[in-house]
Each structure stands twice: as C-alpha cells, then as structure tokens.
Amino acid sequence: MRKLPRISGRECVKALEKEGFYFKRQEGSHIILRRDNPFAQVVVPAHKELDRGTLRAIIRQAGLSIDEFVKLL
C-alpha cells in the first residue's frame, strides 16, 4: 500500500472526476460530487491541503483503493 499523497481539495476533485464523479453542488468550501453507477456521493473540502485522514475517508467513500486513487492523479 502506498503512502497517501499531500494534495489539495481541487486536485482530489479532478482525480475523482476521472473516475466518473461529477459536480453536484457546492456549499461554502465543501464540494459535493456524485457518481450514479454504482451510486456514491462524497464531500471534498476545497482546502489548500487535505488532512490525511480526510483524504483516506474520501477515497474509502468513493470505493477506491489508495493505489487506484494515486494512479488517477
């Protein structure tokens, strides 16, 4: 298992869009992304740098492994 990268919220959104997620809405600094098939919805804070625990939770909610996510970057 790879080490989690230090990325921004915007970089995370771009990577998830490659996996089929699309922009649903934004509330303040939180970007809500959705994927229809299979259904998944994740909230990504638009911060300069995401905490590792937050990034790990986003990856888990998206149904990806860390290795799969790193390949999308």
Tab-separated table of C-alpha atoms in Angstrom:
chain	number	residue	atom	x	y	z
A	1	MET	CA	0.000	0.000	0.000
A	2	ARG	CA	1.333	3.399	-0.955
A	3	LYS	CA	1.665	6.391	1.294
A	4	LEU	CA	-1.089	8.979	0.904
A	5	PRO	CA	-0.041	11.979	-1.193
A	6	ARG	CA	-0.360	15.561	0.069
A	7	ILE	CA	-2.843	17.146	-2.333
A	8	SER	CA	-5.343	20.000	-2.394
A	9	GLY	CA	-9.090	19.611	-2.491
A	10	ARG	CA	-9.194	20.760	-6.126
A	11	GLU	CA	-6.645	18.096	-7.141
A	12	CYS	CA	-8.780	15.490	-5.383
A	13	VAL	CA	-11.874	16.651	-7.299
A	14	LYS	CA	-10.019	16.389	-10.637
A	15	ALA	CA	-8.908	12.833	-9.824
A	16	LEU	CA	-12.420	11.757	-8.807
A	17	GLU	CA	-13.875	13.250	-11.991
A	18	LYS	CA	-11.656	10.851	-13.954
A	19	GLU	CA	-13.366	8.007	-12.062
A	20	GLY	CA	-16.855	9.136	-13.171
A	21	PHE	CA	-17.815	11.556	-10.419
A	22	TYR	CA	-19.442	14.843	-11.391
A	23	PHE	CA	-20.039	18.157	-9.650
A	24	LYS	CA	-23.405	18.157	-7.875
A	25	ARG	CA	-23.264	21.359	-5.813
A	26	GLN	CA	-21.079	23.411	-3.508
A	27	GLU	CA	-21.839	24.665	-0.023
A	28	GLY	CA	-19.218	27.111	1.163
A	29	SER	CA	-15.838	25.427	0.800
A	30	HIS	CA	-17.310	21.917	0.502
A	31	ILE	CA	-17.712	20.429	-2.975
A	32	ILE	CA	-20.266	17.625	-3.295
A	33	LEU	CA	-19.523	15.079	-6.033
A	34	ARG	CA	-21.772	12.246	-7.184
A	35	ARG	CA	-21.422	9.095	-9.264
A	36	ASP	CA	-24.572	7.367	-10.487
A	37	ASN	CA	-23.423	3.836	-11.300
A	38	PRO	CA	-22.518	2.455	-8.797
A	39	PHE	CA	-24.005	5.213	-6.644
A	40	ALA	CA	-21.596	7.130	-4.454
A	41	GLN	CA	-21.548	10.650	-3.107
A	42	VAL	CA	-18.532	12.305	-1.497
A	43	VAL	CA	-17.855	15.682	0.054
A	44	VAL	CA	-14.453	17.219	-0.674
A	45	PRO	CA	-13.318	20.331	1.224
A	46	ALA	CA	-11.721	22.845	-1.162
A	47	HIS	CA	-8.703	23.393	1.099
A	48	LYS	CA	-5.100	24.048	0.046
A	49	GLU	CA	-4.035	20.757	1.614
A	50	LEU	CA	-6.276	17.913	2.754
A	51	ASP	CA	-5.540	16.138	6.017
A	52	ARG	CA	-4.502	12.520	5.509
A	53	GLY	CA	-7.464	11.189	7.486
A	54	THR	CA	-9.895	13.266	5.443
A	55	LEU	CA	-8.341	12.089	2.180
A	56	ARG	CA	-8.428	8.452	3.348
A	57	ALA	CA	-12.150	8.807	4.179
A	58	ILE	CA	-12.894	10.364	0.769
A	59	ILE	CA	-11.084	7.526	-1.021
A	60	ARG	CA	-12.966	4.926	1.041
A	61	GLN	CA	-16.356	6.576	0.354
A	62	ALA	CA	-15.538	6.652	-3.368
A	63	GLY	CA	-14.999	2.886	-3.284
A	64	LEU	CA	-11.354	3.102	-4.374
A	65	SER	CA	-8.091	1.793	-3.002
A	66	ILE	CA	-5.208	4.158	-2.328
A	67	ASP	CA	-3.263	2.698	-5.258
A	68	GLU	CA	-6.207	3.221	-7.634
A	69	PHE	CA	-6.607	6.820	-6.430
A	70	VAL	CA	-2.887	7.621	-6.824
A	71	LYS	CA	-2.999	6.389	-10.435
A	72	LEU	CA	-5.780	8.920	-11.138
A	73	LEU	CA	-3.629	11.875	-10.028
